[in-house]
PDB file of C-alpha atoms in Angstrom:
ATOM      1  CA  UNK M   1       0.000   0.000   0.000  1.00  0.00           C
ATOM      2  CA  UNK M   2       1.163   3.232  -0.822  1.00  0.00           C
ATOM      3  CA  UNK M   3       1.785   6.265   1.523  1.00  0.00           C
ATOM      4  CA  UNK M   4      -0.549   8.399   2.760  1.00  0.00           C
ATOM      5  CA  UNK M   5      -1.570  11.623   1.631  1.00  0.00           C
ATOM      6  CA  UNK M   6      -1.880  14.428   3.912  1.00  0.00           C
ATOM      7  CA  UNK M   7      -3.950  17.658   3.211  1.00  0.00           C
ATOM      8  CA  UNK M   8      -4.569  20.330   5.851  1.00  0.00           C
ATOM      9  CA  UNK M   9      -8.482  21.383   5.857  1.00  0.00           C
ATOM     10  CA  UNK M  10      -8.126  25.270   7.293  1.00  0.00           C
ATOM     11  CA  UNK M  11      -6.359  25.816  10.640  1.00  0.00           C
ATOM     12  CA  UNK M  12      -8.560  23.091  12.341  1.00  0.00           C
ATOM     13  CA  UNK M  13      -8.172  19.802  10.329  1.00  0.00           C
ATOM     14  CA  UNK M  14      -6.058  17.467   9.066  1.00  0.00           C
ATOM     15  CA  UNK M  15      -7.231  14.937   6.349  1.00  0.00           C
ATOM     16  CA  UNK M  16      -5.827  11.648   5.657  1.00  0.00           C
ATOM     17  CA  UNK M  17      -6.103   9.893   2.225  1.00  0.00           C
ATOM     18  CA  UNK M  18      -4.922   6.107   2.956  1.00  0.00           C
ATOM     19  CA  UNK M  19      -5.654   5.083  -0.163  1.00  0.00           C
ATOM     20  CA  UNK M  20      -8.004   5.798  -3.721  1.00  0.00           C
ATOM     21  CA  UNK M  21      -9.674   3.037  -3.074  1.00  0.00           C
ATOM     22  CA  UNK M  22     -11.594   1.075  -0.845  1.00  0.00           C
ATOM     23  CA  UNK M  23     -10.367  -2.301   0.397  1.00  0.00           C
ATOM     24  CA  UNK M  24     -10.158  -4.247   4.011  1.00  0.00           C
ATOM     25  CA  UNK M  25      -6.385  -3.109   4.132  1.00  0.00           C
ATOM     26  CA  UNK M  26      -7.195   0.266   3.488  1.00  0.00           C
ATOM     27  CA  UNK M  27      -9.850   0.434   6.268  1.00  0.00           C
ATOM     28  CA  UNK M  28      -7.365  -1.335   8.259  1.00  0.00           C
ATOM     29  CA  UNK M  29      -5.030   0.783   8.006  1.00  0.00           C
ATOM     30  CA  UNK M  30      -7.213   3.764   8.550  1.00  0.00           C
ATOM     31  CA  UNK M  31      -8.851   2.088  11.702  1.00  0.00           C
ATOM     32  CA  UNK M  32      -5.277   1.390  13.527  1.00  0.00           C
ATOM     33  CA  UNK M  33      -3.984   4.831  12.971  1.00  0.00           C
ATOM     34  CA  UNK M  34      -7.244   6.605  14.409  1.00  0.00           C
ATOM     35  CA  UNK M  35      -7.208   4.195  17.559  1.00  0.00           C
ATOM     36  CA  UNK M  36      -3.658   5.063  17.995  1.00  0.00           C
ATOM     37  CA  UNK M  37      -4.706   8.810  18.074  1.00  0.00           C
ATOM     38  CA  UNK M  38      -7.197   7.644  20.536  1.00  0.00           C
ATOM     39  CA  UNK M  39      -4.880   6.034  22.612  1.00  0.00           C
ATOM     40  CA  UNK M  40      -1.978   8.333  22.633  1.00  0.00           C
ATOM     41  CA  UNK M  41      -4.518  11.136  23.496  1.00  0.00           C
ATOM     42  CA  UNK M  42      -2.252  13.798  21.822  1.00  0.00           C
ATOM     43  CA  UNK M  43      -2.971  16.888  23.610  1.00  0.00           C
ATOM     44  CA  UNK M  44      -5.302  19.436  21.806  1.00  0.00           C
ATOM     45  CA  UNK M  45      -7.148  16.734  19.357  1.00  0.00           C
ATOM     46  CA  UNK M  46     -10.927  17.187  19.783  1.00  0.00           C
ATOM     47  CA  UNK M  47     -12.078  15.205  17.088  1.00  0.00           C
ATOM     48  CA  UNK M  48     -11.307  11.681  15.115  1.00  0.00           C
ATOM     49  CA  UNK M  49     -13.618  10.692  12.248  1.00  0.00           C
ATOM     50  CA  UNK M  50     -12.035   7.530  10.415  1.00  0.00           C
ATOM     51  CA  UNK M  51     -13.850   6.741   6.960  1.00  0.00           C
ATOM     52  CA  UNK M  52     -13.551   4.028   4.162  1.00  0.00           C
ATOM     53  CA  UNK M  53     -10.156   4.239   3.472  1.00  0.00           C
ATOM     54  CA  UNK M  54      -9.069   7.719   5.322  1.00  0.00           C
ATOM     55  CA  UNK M  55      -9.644   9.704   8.014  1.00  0.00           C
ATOM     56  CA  UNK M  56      -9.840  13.240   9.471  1.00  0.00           C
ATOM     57  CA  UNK M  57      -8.608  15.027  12.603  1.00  0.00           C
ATOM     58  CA  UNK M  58      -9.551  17.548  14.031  1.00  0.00           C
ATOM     59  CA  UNK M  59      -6.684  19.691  16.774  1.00  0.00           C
ATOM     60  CA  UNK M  60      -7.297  23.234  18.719  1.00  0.00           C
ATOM     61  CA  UNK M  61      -4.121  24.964  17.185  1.00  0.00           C
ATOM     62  CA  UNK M  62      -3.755  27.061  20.525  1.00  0.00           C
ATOM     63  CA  UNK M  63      -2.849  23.835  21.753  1.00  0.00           C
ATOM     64  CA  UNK M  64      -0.838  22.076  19.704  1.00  0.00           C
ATOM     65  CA  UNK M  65       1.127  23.474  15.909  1.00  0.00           C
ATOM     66  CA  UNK M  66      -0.514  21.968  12.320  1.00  0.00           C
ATOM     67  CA  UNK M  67       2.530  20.975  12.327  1.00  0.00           C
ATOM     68  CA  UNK M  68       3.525  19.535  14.819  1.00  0.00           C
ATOM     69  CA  UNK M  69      -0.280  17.461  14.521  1.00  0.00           C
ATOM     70  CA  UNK M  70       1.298  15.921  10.980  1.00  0.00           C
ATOM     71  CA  UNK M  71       4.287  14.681  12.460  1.00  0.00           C
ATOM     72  CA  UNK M  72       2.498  12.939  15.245  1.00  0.00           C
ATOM     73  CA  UNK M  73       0.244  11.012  12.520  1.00  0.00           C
ATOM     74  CA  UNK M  74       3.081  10.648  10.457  1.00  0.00           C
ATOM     75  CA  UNK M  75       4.411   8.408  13.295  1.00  0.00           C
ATOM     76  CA  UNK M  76       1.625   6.976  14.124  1.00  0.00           C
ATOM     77  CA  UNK M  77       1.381   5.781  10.621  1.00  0.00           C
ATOM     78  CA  UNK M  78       4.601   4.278  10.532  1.00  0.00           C
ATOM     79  CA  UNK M  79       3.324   2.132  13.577  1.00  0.00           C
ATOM     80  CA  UNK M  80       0.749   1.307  12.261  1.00  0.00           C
ATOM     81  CA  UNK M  81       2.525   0.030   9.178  1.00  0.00           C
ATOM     82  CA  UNK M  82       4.297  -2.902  11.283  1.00  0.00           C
ATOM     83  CA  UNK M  83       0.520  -3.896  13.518  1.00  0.00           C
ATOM     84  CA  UNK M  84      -1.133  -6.974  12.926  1.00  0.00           C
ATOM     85  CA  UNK M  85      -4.309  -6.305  11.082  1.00  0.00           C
ATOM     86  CA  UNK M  86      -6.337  -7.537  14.083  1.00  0.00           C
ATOM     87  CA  UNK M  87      -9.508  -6.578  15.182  1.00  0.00           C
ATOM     88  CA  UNK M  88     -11.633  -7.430  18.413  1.00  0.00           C
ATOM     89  CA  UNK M  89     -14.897  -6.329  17.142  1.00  0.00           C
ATOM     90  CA  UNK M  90     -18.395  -7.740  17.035  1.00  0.00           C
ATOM     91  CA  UNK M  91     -21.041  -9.219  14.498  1.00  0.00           C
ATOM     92  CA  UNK M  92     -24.286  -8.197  14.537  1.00  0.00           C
ATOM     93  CA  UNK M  93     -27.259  -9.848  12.778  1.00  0.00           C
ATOM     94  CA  UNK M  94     -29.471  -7.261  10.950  1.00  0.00           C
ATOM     95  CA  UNK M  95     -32.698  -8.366   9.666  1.00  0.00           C
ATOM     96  CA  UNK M  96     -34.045  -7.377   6.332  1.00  0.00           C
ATOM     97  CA  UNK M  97     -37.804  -7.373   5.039  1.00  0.00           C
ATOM     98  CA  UNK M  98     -36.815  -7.051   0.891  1.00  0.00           C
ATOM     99  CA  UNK M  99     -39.080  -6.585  -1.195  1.00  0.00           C
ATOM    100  CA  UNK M 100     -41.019  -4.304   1.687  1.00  0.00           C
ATOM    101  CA  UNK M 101     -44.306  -2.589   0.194  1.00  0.00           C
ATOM    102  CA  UNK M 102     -42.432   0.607   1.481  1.00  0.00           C
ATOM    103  CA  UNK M 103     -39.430   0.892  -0.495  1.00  0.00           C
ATOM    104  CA  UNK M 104     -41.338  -0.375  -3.263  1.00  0.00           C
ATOM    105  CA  UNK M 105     -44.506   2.160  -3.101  1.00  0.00           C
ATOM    106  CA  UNK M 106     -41.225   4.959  -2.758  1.00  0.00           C
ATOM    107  CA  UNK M 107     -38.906   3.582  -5.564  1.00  0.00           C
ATOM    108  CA  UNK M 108     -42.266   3.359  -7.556  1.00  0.00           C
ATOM    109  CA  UNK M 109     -42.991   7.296  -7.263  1.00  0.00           C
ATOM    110  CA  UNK M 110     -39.258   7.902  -8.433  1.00  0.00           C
ATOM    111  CA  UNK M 111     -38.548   5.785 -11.824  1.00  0.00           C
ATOM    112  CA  UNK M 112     -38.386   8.347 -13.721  1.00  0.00           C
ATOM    113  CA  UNK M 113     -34.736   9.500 -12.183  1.00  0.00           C
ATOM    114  CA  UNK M 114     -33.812   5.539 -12.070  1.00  0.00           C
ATOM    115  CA  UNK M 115     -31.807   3.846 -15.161  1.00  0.00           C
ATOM    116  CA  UNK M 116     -34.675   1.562 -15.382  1.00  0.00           C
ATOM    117  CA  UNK M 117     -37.577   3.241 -15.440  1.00  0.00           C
ATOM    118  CA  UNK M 118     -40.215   0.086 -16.319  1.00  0.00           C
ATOM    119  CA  UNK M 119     -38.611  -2.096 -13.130  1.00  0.00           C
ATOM    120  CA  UNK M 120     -37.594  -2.214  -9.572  1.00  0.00           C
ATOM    121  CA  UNK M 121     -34.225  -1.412  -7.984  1.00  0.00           C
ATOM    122  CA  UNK M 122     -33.620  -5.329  -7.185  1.00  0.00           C
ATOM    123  CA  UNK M 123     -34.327  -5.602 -10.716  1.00  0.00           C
ATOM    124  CA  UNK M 124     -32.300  -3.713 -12.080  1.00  0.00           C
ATOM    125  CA  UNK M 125     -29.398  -4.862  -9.427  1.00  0.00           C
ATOM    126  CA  UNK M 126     -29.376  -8.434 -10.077  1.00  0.00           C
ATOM    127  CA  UNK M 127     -29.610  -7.682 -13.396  1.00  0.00           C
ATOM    128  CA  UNK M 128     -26.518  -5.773 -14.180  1.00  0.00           C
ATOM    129  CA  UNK M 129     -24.604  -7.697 -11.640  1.00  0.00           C
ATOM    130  CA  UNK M 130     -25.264 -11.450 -14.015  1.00  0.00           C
ATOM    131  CA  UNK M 131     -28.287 -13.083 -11.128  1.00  0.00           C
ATOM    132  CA  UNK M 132     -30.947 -14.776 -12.894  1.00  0.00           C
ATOM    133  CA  UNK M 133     -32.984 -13.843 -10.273  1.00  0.00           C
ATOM    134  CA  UNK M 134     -34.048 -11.672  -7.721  1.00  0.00           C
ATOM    135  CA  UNK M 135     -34.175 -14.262  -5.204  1.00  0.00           C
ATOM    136  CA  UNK M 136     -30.466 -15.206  -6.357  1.00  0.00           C
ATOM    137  CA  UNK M 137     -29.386 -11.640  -5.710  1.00  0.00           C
ATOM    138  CA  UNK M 138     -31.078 -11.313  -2.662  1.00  0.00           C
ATOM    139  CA  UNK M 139     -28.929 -14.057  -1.673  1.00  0.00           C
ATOM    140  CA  UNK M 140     -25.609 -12.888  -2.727  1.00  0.00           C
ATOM    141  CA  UNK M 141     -26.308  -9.957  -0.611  1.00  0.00           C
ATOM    142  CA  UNK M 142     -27.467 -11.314   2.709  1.00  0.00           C
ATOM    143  CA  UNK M 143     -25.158 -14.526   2.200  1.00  0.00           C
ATOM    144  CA  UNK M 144     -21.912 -12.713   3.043  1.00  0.00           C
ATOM    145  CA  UNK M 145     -20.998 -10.583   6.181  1.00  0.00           C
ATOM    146  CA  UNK M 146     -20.221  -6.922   5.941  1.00  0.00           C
ATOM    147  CA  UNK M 147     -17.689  -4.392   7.335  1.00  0.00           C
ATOM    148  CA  UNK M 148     -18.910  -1.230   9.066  1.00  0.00           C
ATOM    149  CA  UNK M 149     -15.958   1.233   7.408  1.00  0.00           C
ATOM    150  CA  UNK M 150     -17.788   4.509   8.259  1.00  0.00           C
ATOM    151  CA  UNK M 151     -20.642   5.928  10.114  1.00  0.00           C
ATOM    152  CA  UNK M 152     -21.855   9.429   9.005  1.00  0.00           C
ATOM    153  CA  UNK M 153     -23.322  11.194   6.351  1.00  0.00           C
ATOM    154  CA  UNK M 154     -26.528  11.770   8.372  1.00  0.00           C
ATOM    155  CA  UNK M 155     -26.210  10.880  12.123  1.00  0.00           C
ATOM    156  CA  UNK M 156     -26.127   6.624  12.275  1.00  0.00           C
ATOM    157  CA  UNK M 157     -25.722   5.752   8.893  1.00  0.00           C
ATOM    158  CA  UNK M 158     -23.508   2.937   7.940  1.00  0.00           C
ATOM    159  CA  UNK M 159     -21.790   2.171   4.854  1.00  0.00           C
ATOM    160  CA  UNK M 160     -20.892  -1.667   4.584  1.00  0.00           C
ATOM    161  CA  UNK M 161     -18.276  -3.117   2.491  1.00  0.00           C
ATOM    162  CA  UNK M 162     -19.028  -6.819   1.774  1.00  0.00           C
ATOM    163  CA  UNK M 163     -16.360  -9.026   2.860  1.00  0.00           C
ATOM    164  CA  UNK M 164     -15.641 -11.598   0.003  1.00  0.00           C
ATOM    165  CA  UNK M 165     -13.237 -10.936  -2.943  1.00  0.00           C
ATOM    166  CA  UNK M 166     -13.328  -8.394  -5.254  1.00  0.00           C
ATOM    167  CA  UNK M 167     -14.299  -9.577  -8.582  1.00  0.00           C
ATOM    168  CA  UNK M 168     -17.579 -11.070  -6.216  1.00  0.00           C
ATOM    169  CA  UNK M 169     -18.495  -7.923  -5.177  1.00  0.00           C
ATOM    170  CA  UNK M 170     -21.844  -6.387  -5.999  1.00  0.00           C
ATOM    171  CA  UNK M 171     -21.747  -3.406  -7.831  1.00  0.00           C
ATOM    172  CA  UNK M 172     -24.930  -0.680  -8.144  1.00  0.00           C
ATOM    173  CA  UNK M 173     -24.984   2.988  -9.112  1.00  0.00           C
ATOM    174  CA  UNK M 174     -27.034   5.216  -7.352  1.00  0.00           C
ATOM    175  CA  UNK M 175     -30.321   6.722  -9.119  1.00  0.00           C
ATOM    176  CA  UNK M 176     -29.608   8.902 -12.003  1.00  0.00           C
ATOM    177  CA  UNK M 177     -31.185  11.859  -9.630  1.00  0.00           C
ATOM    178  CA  UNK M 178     -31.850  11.385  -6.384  1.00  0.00           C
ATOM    179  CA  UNK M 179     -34.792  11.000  -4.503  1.00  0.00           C
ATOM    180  CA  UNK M 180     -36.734  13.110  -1.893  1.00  0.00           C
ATOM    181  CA  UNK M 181     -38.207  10.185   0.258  1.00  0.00           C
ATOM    182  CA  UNK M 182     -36.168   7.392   1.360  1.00  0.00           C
ATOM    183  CA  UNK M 183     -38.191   5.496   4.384  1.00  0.00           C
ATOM    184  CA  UNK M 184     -36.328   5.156   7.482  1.00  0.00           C
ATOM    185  CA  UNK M 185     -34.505   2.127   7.907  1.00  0.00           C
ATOM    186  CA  UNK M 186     -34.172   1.334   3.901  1.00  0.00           C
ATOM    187  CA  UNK M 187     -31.566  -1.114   3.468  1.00  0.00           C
ATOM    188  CA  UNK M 188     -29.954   0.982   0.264  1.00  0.00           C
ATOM    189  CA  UNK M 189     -27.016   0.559  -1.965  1.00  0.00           C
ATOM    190  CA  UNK M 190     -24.866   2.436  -3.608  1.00  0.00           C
ATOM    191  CA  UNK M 191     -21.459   1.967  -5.838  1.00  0.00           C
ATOM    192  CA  UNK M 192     -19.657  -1.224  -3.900  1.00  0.00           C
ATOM    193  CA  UNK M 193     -21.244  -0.126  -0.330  1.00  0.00           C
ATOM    194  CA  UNK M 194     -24.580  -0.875   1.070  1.00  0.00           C
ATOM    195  CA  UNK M 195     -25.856   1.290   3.969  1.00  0.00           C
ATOM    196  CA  UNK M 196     -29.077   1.506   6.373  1.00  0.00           C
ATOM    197  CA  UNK M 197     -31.101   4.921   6.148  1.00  0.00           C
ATOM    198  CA  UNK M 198     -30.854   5.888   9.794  1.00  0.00           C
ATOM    199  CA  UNK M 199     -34.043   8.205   9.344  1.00  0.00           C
ATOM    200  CA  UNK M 200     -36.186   8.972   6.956  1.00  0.00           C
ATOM    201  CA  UNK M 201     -35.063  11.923   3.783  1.00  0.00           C
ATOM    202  CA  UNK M 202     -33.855  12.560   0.534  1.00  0.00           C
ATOM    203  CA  UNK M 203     -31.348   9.738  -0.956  1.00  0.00           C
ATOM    204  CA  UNK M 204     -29.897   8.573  -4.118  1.00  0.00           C
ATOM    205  CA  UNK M 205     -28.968   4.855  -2.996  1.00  0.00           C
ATOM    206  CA  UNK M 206     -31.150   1.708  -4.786  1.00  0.00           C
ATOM    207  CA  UNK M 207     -33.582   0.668  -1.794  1.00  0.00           C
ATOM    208  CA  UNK M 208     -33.609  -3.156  -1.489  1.00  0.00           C
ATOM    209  CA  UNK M 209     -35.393  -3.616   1.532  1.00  0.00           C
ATOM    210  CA  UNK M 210     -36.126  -1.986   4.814  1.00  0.00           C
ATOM    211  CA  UNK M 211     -34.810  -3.550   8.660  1.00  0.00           C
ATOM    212  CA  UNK M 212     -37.100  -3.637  11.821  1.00  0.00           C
ATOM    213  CA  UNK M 213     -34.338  -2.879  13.751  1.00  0.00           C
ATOM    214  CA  UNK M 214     -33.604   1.195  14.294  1.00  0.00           C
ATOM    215  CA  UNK M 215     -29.972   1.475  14.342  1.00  0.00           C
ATOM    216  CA  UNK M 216     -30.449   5.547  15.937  1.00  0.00           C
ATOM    217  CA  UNK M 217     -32.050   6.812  18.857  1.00  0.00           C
ATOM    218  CA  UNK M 218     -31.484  10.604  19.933  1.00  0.00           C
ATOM    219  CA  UNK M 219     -33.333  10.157  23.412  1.00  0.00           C
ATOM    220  CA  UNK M 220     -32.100   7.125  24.056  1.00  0.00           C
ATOM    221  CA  UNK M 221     -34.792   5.192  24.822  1.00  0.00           C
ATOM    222  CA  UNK M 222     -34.263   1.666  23.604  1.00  0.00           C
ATOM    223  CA  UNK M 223     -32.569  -0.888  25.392  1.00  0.00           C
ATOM    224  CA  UNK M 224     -30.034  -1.591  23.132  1.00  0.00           C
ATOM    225  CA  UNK M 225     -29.460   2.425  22.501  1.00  0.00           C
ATOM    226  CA  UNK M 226     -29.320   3.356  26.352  1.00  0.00           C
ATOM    227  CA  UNK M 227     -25.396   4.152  26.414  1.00  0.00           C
ATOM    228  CA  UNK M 228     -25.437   5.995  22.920  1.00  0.00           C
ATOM    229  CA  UNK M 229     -27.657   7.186  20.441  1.00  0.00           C
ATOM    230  CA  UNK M 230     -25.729   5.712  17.561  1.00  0.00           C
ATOM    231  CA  UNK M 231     -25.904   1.581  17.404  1.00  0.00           C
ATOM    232  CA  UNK M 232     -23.185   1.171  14.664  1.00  0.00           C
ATOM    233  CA  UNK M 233     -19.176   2.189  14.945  1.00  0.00           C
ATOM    234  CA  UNK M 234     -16.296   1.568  12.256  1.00  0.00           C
ATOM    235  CA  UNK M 235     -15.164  -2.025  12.960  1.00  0.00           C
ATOM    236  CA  UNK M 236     -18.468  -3.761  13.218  1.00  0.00           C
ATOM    237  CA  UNK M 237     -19.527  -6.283  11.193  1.00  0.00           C
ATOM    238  CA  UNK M 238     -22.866  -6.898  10.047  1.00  0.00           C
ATOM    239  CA  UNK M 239     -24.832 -10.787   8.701  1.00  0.00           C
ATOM    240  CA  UNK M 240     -28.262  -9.439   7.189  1.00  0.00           C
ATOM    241  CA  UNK M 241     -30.994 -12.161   8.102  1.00  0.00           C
ATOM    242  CA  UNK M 242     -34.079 -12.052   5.411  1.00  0.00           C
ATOM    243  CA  UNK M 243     -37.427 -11.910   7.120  1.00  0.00           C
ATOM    244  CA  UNK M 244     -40.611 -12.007   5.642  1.00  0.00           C
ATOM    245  CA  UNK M 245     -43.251  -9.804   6.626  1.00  0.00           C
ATOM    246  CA  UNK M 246     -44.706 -11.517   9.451  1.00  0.00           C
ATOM    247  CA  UNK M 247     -41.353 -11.911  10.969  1.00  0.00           C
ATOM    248  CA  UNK M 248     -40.863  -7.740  10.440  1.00  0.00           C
ATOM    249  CA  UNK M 249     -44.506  -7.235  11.486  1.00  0.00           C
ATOM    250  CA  UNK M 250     -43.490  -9.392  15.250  1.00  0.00           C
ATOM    251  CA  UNK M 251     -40.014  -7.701  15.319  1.00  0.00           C
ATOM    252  CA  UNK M 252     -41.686  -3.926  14.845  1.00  0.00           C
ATOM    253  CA  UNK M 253     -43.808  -4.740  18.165  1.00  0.00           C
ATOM    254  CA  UNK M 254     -41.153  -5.985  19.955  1.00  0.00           C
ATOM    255  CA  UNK M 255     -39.034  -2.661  19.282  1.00  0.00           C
ATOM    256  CA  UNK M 256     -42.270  -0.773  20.155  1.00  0.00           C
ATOM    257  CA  UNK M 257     -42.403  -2.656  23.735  1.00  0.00           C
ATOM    258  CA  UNK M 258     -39.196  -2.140  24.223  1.00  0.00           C
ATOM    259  CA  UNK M 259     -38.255  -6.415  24.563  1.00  0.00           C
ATOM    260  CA  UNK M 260     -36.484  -6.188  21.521  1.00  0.00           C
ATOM    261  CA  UNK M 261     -32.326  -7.248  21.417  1.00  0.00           C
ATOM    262  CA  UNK M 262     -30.524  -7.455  18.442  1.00  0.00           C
ATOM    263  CA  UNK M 263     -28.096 -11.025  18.140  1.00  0.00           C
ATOM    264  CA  UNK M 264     -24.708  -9.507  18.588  1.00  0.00           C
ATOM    265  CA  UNK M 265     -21.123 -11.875  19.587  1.00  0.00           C
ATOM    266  CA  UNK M 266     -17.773 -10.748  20.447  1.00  0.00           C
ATOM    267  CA  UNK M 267     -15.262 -11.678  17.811  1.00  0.00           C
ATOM    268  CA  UNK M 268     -11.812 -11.434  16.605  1.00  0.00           C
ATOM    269  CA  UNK M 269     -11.248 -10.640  13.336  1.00  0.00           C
ATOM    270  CA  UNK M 270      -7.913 -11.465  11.398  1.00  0.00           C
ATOM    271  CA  UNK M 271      -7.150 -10.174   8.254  1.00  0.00           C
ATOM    272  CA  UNK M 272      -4.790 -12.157   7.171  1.00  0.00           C
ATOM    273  CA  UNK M 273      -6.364 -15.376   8.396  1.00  0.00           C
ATOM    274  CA  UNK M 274      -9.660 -13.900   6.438  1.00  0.00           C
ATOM    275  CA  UNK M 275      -7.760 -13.603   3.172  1.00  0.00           C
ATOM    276  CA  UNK M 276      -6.710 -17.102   3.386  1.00  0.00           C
ATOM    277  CA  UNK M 277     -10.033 -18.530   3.265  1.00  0.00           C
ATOM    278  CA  UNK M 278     -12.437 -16.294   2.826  1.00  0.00           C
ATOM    279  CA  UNK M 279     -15.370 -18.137   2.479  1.00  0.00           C
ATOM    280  CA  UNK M 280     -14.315 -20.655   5.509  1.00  0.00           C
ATOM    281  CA  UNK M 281     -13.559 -17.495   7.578  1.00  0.00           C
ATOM    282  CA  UNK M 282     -16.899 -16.201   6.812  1.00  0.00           C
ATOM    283  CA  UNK M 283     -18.739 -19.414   7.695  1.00  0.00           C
ATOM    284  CA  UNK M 284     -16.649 -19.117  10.828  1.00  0.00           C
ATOM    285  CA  UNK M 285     -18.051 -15.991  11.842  1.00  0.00           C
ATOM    286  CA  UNK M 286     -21.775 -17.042  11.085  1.00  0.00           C
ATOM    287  CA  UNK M 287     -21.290 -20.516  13.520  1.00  0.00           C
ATOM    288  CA  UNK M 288     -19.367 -17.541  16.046  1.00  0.00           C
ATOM    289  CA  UNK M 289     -23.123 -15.432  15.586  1.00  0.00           C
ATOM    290  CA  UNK M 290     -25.539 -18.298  16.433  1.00  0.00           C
ATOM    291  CA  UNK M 291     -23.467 -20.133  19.169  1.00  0.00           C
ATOM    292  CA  UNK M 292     -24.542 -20.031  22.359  1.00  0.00           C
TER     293      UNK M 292
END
């Protein structure tokens, strides 16, 4: 992997390019510099957002020189070069309703900014990407596990990088225009990432489904959301379960009486060990999610 490209953003900001492209050693890479910030707790940094494959700092310059900031990332990067790409994490299963009447009524009202204006977004995904079916695409993109690489955009949103090689990996522009409805918790996807709609708005990602599960929570009132109001952070990784709609209809009450608790395990993730065997490392991680 090439070095990485610093660029200061005004007086406040550094910003980290890791690489042009997204990949599991990028992220890596990304992820082990911005704990190291975390853990060094450099005097005067107020702020670390890590992303797909970079990152951004922010510093009070009363307290500590641009400067001097870059040369304590610089070394931190050069740690970070010689770290084992290992990650204690956690997998989290995410259910999905596809083929919800909600996303479809919404994708319905907005064909005419879509590439394919006489079908449906799964459609039109499993189309372009060789399935002969929706049901066969549908199971290409719940069969695999996915990284959590960034959380932002609007407050709780994930972007997920599947995790299996990368001539297998599902590929989707976003809508020609984009829309102004997307229904909270769309399972969307856009480019090479898929991402949950945190709440409800404008959005230009292809809407595949929609999760009973909220994944944001400003007054903290679930269970699950208690300790934070954001349920997803870089690092997780995420198994989506298909439901159908009896399943979402039993999981929506549950989250409205408060009983409801996502699956979630502890794991250790390997990088190396993952590239290996990537499919046996991902079956590994499914048996690690149902165990008891």
């Amino acid at each position: 992997m090439k070095e990485a490209r610093y660029a200061f953003g005004g007086d406040e900001h550094v910003f980290v390019e890791v690489d042009e492209e997204m990949s599991l050693e990028a992220f890596f890479k990304s992820l082990a510099i911005t704990n190291a910030v975390r853990d060094s707790q450099i005097k005067g940094v107020t702020e670390i957002c890590p992303a797909n494959a970079s990152f951004q700092i922010k510093f009070d310059p009363d307290v500590i020189k641009p400067d001097d900031m870059l040369a304590e990332l610089k070394k931190l990067e050069a740690a970070a070069e010689k770290a084992e790409p290992r990650l204690q994490t956690r997998i989290i299963e995410v259910p999905v309703y596809y083929q919800d009447p909600w996303t479809h009524e919404t994708l319905m009202r907005f064909r005419e900014r879509h590439q394919d204006p006489n079908g449906t977004d799964l459609e039109y995904a499993a189309r372009i990407n060789g399935y002969g079916s929706v049901a066969d695409f549908i199971a290409a993109h719940s069969g695999s596990p996915w990284f959590v690489s960034m959380v932002g955009f609007v407050a709780g949103l994930p972007f997920l990088y599947q995790m299996v090689e990368r001539e297998r990996q599902i590929q989707v522009p976003k809508y020609l225009r984009p829309r102004t409805d997307t229904p909270k918790l769309t399972v969307g996807y856009g480019g090479c990432f898929s991402c949950i709609y945190s709440v409800r708005g404008a959005g230009g990602y292809q809407m595949f489904g929609i999760t009973p599960m909220p994944i944001f929570d400003p007054q903290q009132q679930l269970n699950y959301l208690s300790d934070f109001m954001v349920f997803f952070k870089p690092g997780d990784i995420v198994k989506f379960q298909p439901i159908d709609a009896d399943a979402y209809s039993a999981a929506v009450e549950e989250v409205a009486a408060d009983r409801y608790v996502p699956r979630i395990k502890e794991v250790t993730f390997a990088l190396d060990a993952f590239n290996a065997d990537i499919d046996g490392y991902n079956r590994k991680l499914e048996e690690a999610l149902h165990a008891n």
